[in-house]
Amino acid sequence: MMKKSLKLVTLFAIILAASCSQERMDQKAEETDERIEPVRTMTLDYQTVARSVEYTATLLAFEEIHMAPAAPGRIEKIYPEVGDRVKKGEMLVQMDRTQLHQAEIQLKTLEADFRRFDTLKKAGSIPQQQYDQLKSQIDVLKANVEFLRENTRLHAPFNGVISGRYYESGEVYSGAPSPLTAKAAVVSIVQIDRLKAVVPVSERFFPLIKIGMEADLNIDTYPGKTFKGHVFRIHPTIDPASRTFSVEVAINNQDNKLRPGMFSRVNFDLEEIEALLLPAIAVLKLQGSNERYIFIEENNRARRIGVIMGTRYNDDVEVISDELKPGQKVIVSGQARLLDGMAVEVVE
């Protein structure tokens, strides 16, 4: 009986040993048959980059004036047409001069009387009060003549282009607002050798925007071309509705490629930061979601790490994750075929 039990134990041990041996062989076969994916990697490291923000804005004339006399009256002559270039000081509109001529005649008459009064005063023939009253009348009339001269001849306040003409020569200027501008005007003049963009910037960037800061403008009319501008005015208040403040950017337009009304994208480089950058092709997106991830190589294995995408810099993109550290090997080629934990071989 005892010999029979010993035989059974020995047989069981033999079967167990054979089973373990077979498992080791199967495991070894599986390891031998495992697919190894060839990949290329790059070493992750911090890079110094300028953080930028982009806003949209419409280009405006640097200056725009709607020119009109101070009082209604007949228009003798409007010299320029819409689109004409004018120089600073050039006469644009000649208004009726009847009132001006009348005031000039009155002034000459009073000045002649004043010269006689001056002689009589020196001789003591008239009281000081009468002399002073006449002098005051002359001063008032001189101011009136100067006012009429200024408002019967309208001159260009700067070099610019006529953007609107709302009357014809011989018509009467009424003083009513034009339906095109909602302002009373005979002609409008704009300065376009310089333009500006009024950009609504988020209030969190208020400490970073400075006078003189450069800005890059991209215009849809000129794809691939970047225009340079600079900040010349910062509005001091925050709009409580939009939580933004206005920044005015000046753009040199001496070559006249740009026009008021064009749509633009304005980029500001706000500050230099240390960021982890990767080629954009290294970042994968989970199908059907907005989840982004990358693979790193560790001990010849692919390890998947979820990331958040930051700012894009040309072909590179900022990636953010608590699991990423400088010195790690990020897979930048062959990652589309990988699964987490898959065997990989780094190739040159």
Tab-separated table of C-alpha atoms in Angstrom:
chain	number	residue	atom	x	y	z
A	1	MET	CA	0.000	0.000	0.000
A	2	MET	CA	2.814	2.325	0.873
A	3	LYS	CA	4.630	1.542	-2.373
A	4	LYS	CA	1.468	2.385	-4.315
A	5	SER	CA	1.165	5.815	-2.627
A	6	LEU	CA	4.842	6.555	-3.354
A	7	LYS	CA	4.273	5.779	-7.005
A	8	LEU	CA	1.317	8.178	-7.157
A	9	VAL	CA	3.336	11.022	-5.559
A	10	THR	CA	6.181	10.447	-7.985
A	11	LEU	CA	3.781	10.457	-10.940
A	12	PHE	CA	2.157	13.699	-9.758
A	13	ALA	CA	5.550	15.376	-9.422
A	14	ILE	CA	6.483	14.333	-12.937
A	15	ILE	CA	3.213	15.723	-14.353
A	16	LEU	CA	3.640	19.030	-12.430
A	17	ALA	CA	7.214	19.456	-13.644
A	18	ALA	CA	6.149	18.783	-17.223
A	19	SER	CA	3.324	21.306	-16.932
A	20	CYS	CA	5.644	24.067	-15.588
A	21	SER	CA	8.143	23.327	-18.296
A	22	GLN	CA	5.433	23.625	-20.940
A	23	GLU	CA	4.290	27.006	-19.505
A	24	ARG	CA	7.858	28.305	-19.599
A	25	MET	CA	8.188	27.159	-23.193
A	26	ASP	CA	4.877	28.762	-24.168
A	27	GLN	CA	5.841	32.016	-22.436
A	28	LYS	CA	9.218	32.019	-24.158
A	29	ALA	CA	7.514	31.405	-27.480
A	30	GLU	CA	5.144	34.293	-26.854
A	31	GLU	CA	8.073	36.552	-25.966
A	32	THR	CA	9.906	35.432	-29.062
A	33	ASP	CA	6.896	36.114	-31.297
A	34	GLU	CA	6.069	39.612	-29.797
A	35	ARG	CA	6.035	42.338	-32.404
A	36	ILE	CA	8.637	45.065	-31.898
A	37	GLU	CA	7.824	48.440	-33.480
A	38	PRO	CA	10.672	50.617	-34.817
A	39	VAL	CA	10.388	54.229	-33.599
A	40	ARG	CA	12.341	57.467	-33.514
A	41	THR	CA	12.617	59.585	-30.402
A	42	MET	CA	13.722	63.022	-29.252
A	43	THR	CA	14.895	64.132	-25.831
A	44	LEU	CA	12.353	66.309	-24.025
A	45	ASP	CA	13.717	69.587	-22.668
A	46	TYR	CA	12.561	73.085	-21.731
A	47	GLN	CA	12.834	75.790	-24.376
A	48	THR	CA	12.587	79.549	-23.957
A	49	VAL	CA	9.685	80.896	-26.018
A	50	ALA	CA	7.656	84.081	-26.176
A	51	ARG	CA	4.060	83.500	-25.136
A	52	SER	CA	1.774	85.208	-27.625
A	53	VAL	CA	-1.925	86.026	-27.798
A	54	GLU	CA	-3.988	86.760	-30.893
A	55	TYR	CA	-6.997	89.046	-31.286
A	56	THR	CA	-9.039	90.167	-34.261
A	57	ALA	CA	-9.527	93.817	-35.176
A	58	THR	CA	-10.578	96.031	-38.067
A	59	LEU	CA	-8.050	98.451	-39.534
A	60	LEU	CA	-8.961	102.131	-39.150
A	61	ALA	CA	-7.595	105.355	-40.590
A	62	PHE	CA	-5.030	106.797	-38.191
A	63	GLU	CA	-6.946	110.087	-38.294
A	64	GLU	CA	-10.325	110.944	-39.799
A	65	ILE	CA	-11.822	114.434	-39.903
A	66	HIS	CA	-15.317	115.420	-41.059
A	67	MET	CA	-14.844	119.011	-42.170
A	68	ALA	CA	-17.584	121.625	-42.001
A	69	PRO	CA	-17.900	125.370	-41.350
A	70	ALA	CA	-19.175	126.575	-37.989
A	71	ALA	CA	-22.403	127.944	-39.473
A	72	PRO	CA	-24.678	127.059	-42.407
A	73	GLY	CA	-24.071	128.880	-45.678
A	74	ARG	CA	-23.684	128.628	-49.426
A	75	ILE	CA	-20.747	126.605	-50.748
A	76	GLU	CA	-18.824	128.506	-53.431
A	77	LYS	CA	-16.451	125.733	-54.416
A	78	ILE	CA	-15.395	122.236	-53.343
A	79	TYR	CA	-12.005	121.563	-54.896
A	80	PRO	CA	-11.128	117.863	-54.377
A	81	GLU	CA	-13.049	114.787	-55.447
A	82	VAL	CA	-13.405	111.526	-53.506
A	83	GLY	CA	-10.110	109.608	-53.664
A	84	ASP	CA	-7.955	112.697	-54.277
A	85	ARG	CA	-4.792	113.013	-52.230
A	86	VAL	CA	-4.363	116.348	-50.478
A	87	LYS	CA	-1.514	117.940	-48.559
A	88	LYS	CA	-1.608	119.610	-45.179
A	89	GLY	CA	-2.765	123.225	-45.527
A	90	GLU	CA	-4.328	122.738	-48.977
A	91	MET	CA	-7.678	124.521	-49.375
A	92	LEU	CA	-10.535	122.065	-49.733
A	93	VAL	CA	-13.710	124.169	-49.558
A	94	GLN	CA	-14.480	127.831	-50.217
A	95	MET	CA	-17.670	129.023	-48.521
A	96	ASP	CA	-19.637	132.181	-49.351
A	97	ARG	CA	-17.640	135.261	-48.251
A	98	THR	CA	-20.409	137.874	-48.028
A	99	GLN	CA	-20.411	138.040	-44.221
A	100	LEU	CA	-16.613	138.058	-44.184
A	101	HIS	CA	-16.455	141.031	-46.583
A	102	GLN	CA	-19.009	142.928	-44.518
A	103	ALA	CA	-17.059	142.316	-41.326
A	104	GLU	CA	-13.786	143.358	-42.972
A	105	ILE	CA	-15.348	146.662	-44.149
A	106	GLN	CA	-16.717	147.328	-40.665
A	107	LEU	CA	-13.294	146.627	-39.179
A	108	LYS	CA	-11.565	149.034	-41.559
A	109	THR	CA	-14.124	151.765	-40.717
A	110	LEU	CA	-13.654	151.293	-36.974
A	111	GLU	CA	-9.873	151.223	-37.297
A	112	ALA	CA	-10.028	154.583	-39.167
A	113	ASP	CA	-12.257	156.008	-36.429
A	114	PHE	CA	-9.903	154.668	-33.796
A	115	ARG	CA	-6.931	156.467	-35.352
A	116	ARG	CA	-8.871	159.755	-35.138
A	117	PHE	CA	-9.887	158.936	-31.554
A	118	ASP	CA	-6.277	158.278	-30.697
A	119	THR	CA	-5.296	161.758	-31.925
A	120	LEU	CA	-8.153	163.365	-29.997
A	121	LYS	CA	-7.270	161.410	-26.845
A	122	LYS	CA	-3.711	162.651	-26.942
A	123	ALA	CA	-5.083	166.190	-27.214
A	124	GLY	CA	-7.451	165.497	-24.295
A	125	SER	CA	-10.578	166.166	-26.391
A	126	ILE	CA	-12.409	162.860	-25.649
A	127	PRO	CA	-12.961	160.935	-22.407
A	128	GLN	CA	-10.984	157.741	-21.708
A	129	GLN	CA	-14.203	155.707	-21.462
A	130	GLN	CA	-15.272	156.498	-25.040
A	131	TYR	CA	-11.778	155.620	-26.273
A	132	ASP	CA	-11.793	152.276	-24.428
A	133	GLN	CA	-15.248	151.351	-25.771
A	134	LEU	CA	-14.137	151.849	-29.364
A	135	LYS	CA	-10.989	149.814	-28.759
A	136	SER	CA	-13.091	146.956	-27.339
A	137	GLN	CA	-15.385	147.029	-30.387
A	138	ILE	CA	-12.348	146.717	-32.656
A	139	ASP	CA	-10.991	143.758	-30.673
A	140	VAL	CA	-14.378	141.975	-30.922
A	141	LEU	CA	-14.668	142.668	-34.646
A	142	LYS	CA	-11.105	141.436	-35.276
A	143	ALA	CA	-11.970	138.144	-33.571
A	144	ASN	CA	-15.138	137.891	-35.677
A	145	VAL	CA	-13.218	138.529	-38.907
A	146	GLU	CA	-10.659	135.868	-37.975
A	147	PHE	CA	-13.454	133.435	-37.161
A	148	LEU	CA	-15.171	134.064	-40.519
A	149	ARG	CA	-11.892	133.685	-42.423
A	150	GLU	CA	-11.285	130.367	-40.737
A	151	ASN	CA	-14.779	129.102	-41.529
A	152	THR	CA	-15.063	130.293	-45.118
A	153	ARG	CA	-11.859	128.533	-46.175
A	154	LEU	CA	-11.517	124.915	-45.028
A	155	HIS	CA	-7.935	123.621	-45.233
A	156	ALA	CA	-6.590	120.057	-44.924
A	157	PRO	CA	-5.302	119.497	-41.365
A	158	PHE	CA	-2.895	116.732	-42.489
A	159	ASN	CA	-1.717	114.840	-45.565
A	160	GLY	CA	-4.511	112.465	-46.479
A	161	VAL	CA	-7.151	111.231	-48.899
A	162	ILE	CA	-10.675	112.555	-49.414
A	163	SER	CA	-12.962	109.748	-48.285
A	164	GLY	CA	-16.315	111.514	-48.625
A	165	ARG	CA	-17.908	114.503	-50.420
A	166	TYR	CA	-21.482	115.233	-49.355
A	167	TYR	CA	-22.328	118.441	-51.264
A	168	GLU	CA	-21.720	120.020	-54.675
A	169	SER	CA	-20.413	123.478	-55.422
A	170	GLY	CA	-23.235	126.042	-55.206
A	171	GLU	CA	-25.337	124.072	-52.716
A	172	VAL	CA	-26.209	125.375	-49.281
A	173	TYR	CA	-24.622	123.652	-46.327
A	174	SER	CA	-27.426	123.120	-43.827
A	175	GLY	CA	-25.508	121.913	-40.794
A	176	ALA	CA	-27.582	118.697	-40.642
A	177	PRO	CA	-25.698	115.391	-40.133
A	178	SER	CA	-24.904	113.406	-43.260
A	179	PRO	CA	-26.690	110.018	-43.395
A	180	LEU	CA	-23.374	108.422	-44.444
A	181	THR	CA	-21.355	109.601	-41.443
A	182	ALA	CA	-24.046	110.641	-38.932
A	183	LYS	CA	-21.997	113.842	-38.597
A	184	ALA	CA	-22.341	117.295	-40.123
A	185	ALA	CA	-19.707	117.572	-42.865
A	186	VAL	CA	-19.010	118.938	-46.318
A	187	VAL	CA	-16.058	116.594	-46.968
A	188	SER	CA	-14.223	113.898	-44.996
A	189	ILE	CA	-10.473	113.353	-45.032
A	190	VAL	CA	-8.573	110.303	-43.752
A	191	GLN	CA	-4.910	109.680	-43.060
A	192	ILE	CA	-3.952	106.294	-44.531
A	193	ASP	CA	-0.163	106.451	-44.792
A	194	ARG	CA	-0.527	105.271	-41.212
A	195	LEU	CA	-3.347	103.062	-39.970
A	196	LYS	CA	-4.392	101.815	-36.568
A	197	ALA	CA	-6.183	98.859	-35.039
A	198	VAL	CA	-8.132	99.138	-31.796
A	199	VAL	CA	-7.695	95.754	-30.121
A	200	PRO	CA	-9.813	94.528	-27.150
A	201	VAL	CA	-7.299	92.700	-24.913
A	202	SER	CA	-8.225	90.491	-21.941
A	203	GLU	CA	-7.822	92.268	-18.607
A	204	ARG	CA	-5.441	89.581	-17.302
A	205	PHE	CA	-2.799	90.841	-19.736
A	206	PHE	CA	-3.102	94.473	-18.599
A	207	PRO	CA	0.241	94.444	-16.689
A	208	LEU	CA	2.061	92.987	-19.725
A	209	ILE	CA	1.005	95.454	-22.454
A	210	LYS	CA	3.430	98.384	-22.746
A	211	ILE	CA	3.657	101.497	-24.917
A	212	GLY	CA	6.030	100.810	-27.814
A	213	MET	CA	5.495	97.025	-27.712
A	214	GLU	CA	5.638	95.465	-31.170
A	215	ALA	CA	2.715	93.584	-32.692
A	216	ASP	CA	2.412	91.364	-35.771
A	217	LEU	CA	-0.620	91.739	-38.022
A	218	ASN	CA	-1.862	89.147	-40.505
A	219	ILE	CA	-4.298	90.349	-43.163
A	220	ASP	CA	-6.460	87.859	-45.069
A	221	THR	CA	-5.977	89.911	-48.261
A	222	TYR	CA	-2.239	89.146	-48.116
A	223	PRO	CA	-1.910	85.488	-47.006
A	224	GLY	CA	1.519	84.558	-45.708
A	225	LYS	CA	2.630	88.182	-45.225
A	226	THR	CA	3.120	89.739	-41.786
A	227	PHE	CA	2.837	93.481	-41.172
A	228	LYS	CA	4.556	95.162	-38.237
A	229	GLY	CA	2.912	97.551	-35.801
A	230	HIS	CA	3.489	98.970	-32.346
A	231	VAL	CA	1.349	99.929	-29.359
A	232	PHE	CA	0.989	103.703	-29.143
A	233	ARG	CA	-1.983	104.078	-26.803
A	234	ILE	CA	-3.438	102.005	-23.938
A	235	HIS	CA	-6.903	102.888	-22.699
A	236	PRO	CA	-6.898	103.241	-18.907
A	237	THR	CA	-10.208	101.555	-18.082
A	238	ILE	CA	-11.553	97.989	-18.208
A	239	ASP	CA	-14.902	97.281	-19.871
A	240	PRO	CA	-16.918	95.563	-17.096
A	241	ALA	CA	-19.126	93.756	-19.632
A	242	SER	CA	-16.387	92.113	-21.718
A	243	ARG	CA	-13.544	92.274	-19.130
A	244	THR	CA	-11.266	93.772	-21.799
A	245	PHE	CA	-9.334	97.004	-22.280
A	246	SER	CA	-8.595	98.700	-25.604
A	247	VAL	CA	-5.091	98.847	-27.066
A	248	GLU	CA	-4.354	101.007	-30.126
A	249	VAL	CA	-1.734	99.665	-32.529
A	250	ALA	CA	-0.193	101.886	-35.227
A	251	ILE	CA	0.792	100.370	-38.594
A	252	ASN	CA	3.051	102.057	-41.138
A	253	ASN	CA	1.322	102.049	-44.539
A	254	GLN	CA	3.668	104.100	-46.710
A	255	ASP	CA	3.347	101.562	-49.539
A	256	ASN	CA	-0.468	101.916	-49.400
A	257	LYS	CA	-1.107	98.166	-49.456
A	258	LEU	CA	-3.587	98.359	-46.593
A	259	ARG	CA	-6.916	100.150	-46.382
A	260	PRO	CA	-9.266	101.118	-43.544
A	261	GLY	CA	-11.905	98.459	-43.022
A	262	MET	CA	-9.643	95.448	-43.672
A	263	PHE	CA	-9.929	92.504	-41.275
A	264	SER	CA	-6.748	91.712	-39.320
A	265	ARG	CA	-5.378	89.320	-36.720
A	266	VAL	CA	-3.113	91.046	-34.210
A	267	ASN	CA	-0.486	89.033	-32.302
A	268	PHE	CA	1.298	90.244	-29.164
A	269	ASP	CA	4.403	88.522	-27.726
A	270	LEU	CA	3.749	89.125	-24.051
A	271	GLU	CA	6.508	87.382	-22.081
A	272	GLU	CA	9.284	84.800	-22.304
A	273	ILE	CA	8.571	81.490	-20.589
A	274	GLU	CA	10.144	78.031	-20.254
A	275	ALA	CA	7.963	75.484	-22.029
A	276	LEU	CA	8.115	71.840	-23.115
A	277	LEU	CA	7.811	71.836	-26.892
A	278	LEU	CA	7.261	68.909	-29.224
A	279	PRO	CA	6.659	68.605	-32.951
A	280	ALA	CA	2.916	68.795	-33.473
A	281	ILE	CA	2.972	65.393	-35.261
A	282	ALA	CA	4.100	63.736	-32.012
A	283	VAL	CA	0.772	64.530	-30.325
A	284	LEU	CA	-2.065	62.096	-31.047
A	285	LYS	CA	-5.807	62.572	-30.574
A	286	LEU	CA	-8.139	59.926	-29.244
A	287	GLN	CA	-10.810	59.326	-31.856
A	288	GLY	CA	-14.217	60.641	-30.874
A	289	SER	CA	-12.922	62.924	-28.113
A	290	ASN	CA	-10.664	65.900	-27.486
A	291	GLU	CA	-8.211	63.837	-25.437
A	292	ARG	CA	-4.566	64.266	-26.539
A	293	TYR	CA	-1.677	61.972	-25.704
A	294	ILE	CA	1.926	61.120	-26.573
A	295	PHE	CA	4.191	58.075	-26.165
A	296	ILE	CA	7.541	58.019	-24.416
A	297	GLU	CA	10.086	55.237	-24.613
A	298	GLU	CA	11.035	53.557	-21.291
A	299	ASN	CA	13.099	50.351	-21.183
A	300	ASN	CA	12.218	49.530	-24.789
A	301	ARG	CA	8.525	49.890	-24.054
A	302	ALA	CA	6.033	52.549	-25.183
A	303	ARG	CA	4.346	54.397	-22.355
A	304	ARG	CA	1.263	56.464	-23.075
A	305	ILE	CA	0.898	59.874	-21.348
A	306	GLY	CA	-2.119	62.172	-21.615
A	307	VAL	CA	-1.255	65.822	-22.288
A	308	ILE	CA	-2.882	69.224	-22.599
A	309	MET	CA	-1.911	71.295	-25.619
A	310	GLY	CA	-0.743	74.839	-25.035
A	311	THR	CA	0.387	77.487	-27.509
A	312	ARG	CA	1.480	76.520	-30.990
A	313	TYR	CA	4.813	77.846	-32.295
A	314	ASN	CA	5.065	77.189	-36.037
A	315	ASP	CA	5.496	73.375	-36.329
A	316	ASP	CA	5.925	72.879	-32.570
A	317	VAL	CA	3.335	72.834	-29.829
A	318	GLU	CA	3.558	73.293	-26.065
A	319	VAL	CA	2.552	70.190	-24.093
A	320	ILE	CA	1.532	70.195	-20.445
A	321	SER	CA	1.436	67.166	-18.127
A	322	ASP	CA	2.541	66.394	-14.561
A	323	GLU	CA	4.089	63.154	-15.870
A	324	LEU	CA	6.477	64.855	-18.292
A	325	LYS	CA	10.021	65.643	-17.216
A	326	PRO	CA	13.090	66.922	-19.075
A	327	GLY	CA	15.301	64.092	-20.342
A	328	GLN	CA	12.498	61.706	-21.244
A	329	LYS	CA	12.564	60.129	-24.707
A	330	VAL	CA	9.439	61.154	-26.611
A	331	ILE	CA	8.471	59.040	-29.612
A	332	VAL	CA	8.071	61.358	-32.610
A	333	SER	CA	7.895	58.796	-35.430
A	334	GLY	CA	6.041	55.466	-35.532
A	335	GLN	CA	3.774	56.385	-32.613
A	336	ALA	CA	0.556	55.993	-34.625
A	337	ARG	CA	0.944	52.167	-34.529
A	338	LEU	CA	1.625	51.920	-30.798
A	339	LEU	CA	-0.394	50.794	-27.818
A	340	ASP	CA	0.487	51.390	-24.200
A	341	GLY	CA	3.194	48.919	-23.099
A	342	MET	CA	4.101	47.719	-26.602
A	343	ALA	CA	7.714	46.756	-27.286
A	344	VAL	CA	9.666	49.287	-29.343
A	345	GLU	CA	13.118	49.600	-30.840
A	346	VAL	CA	14.691	53.043	-31.242
A	347	VAL	CA	16.247	53.456	-34.663
A	348	GLU	CA	18.399	56.278	-35.954
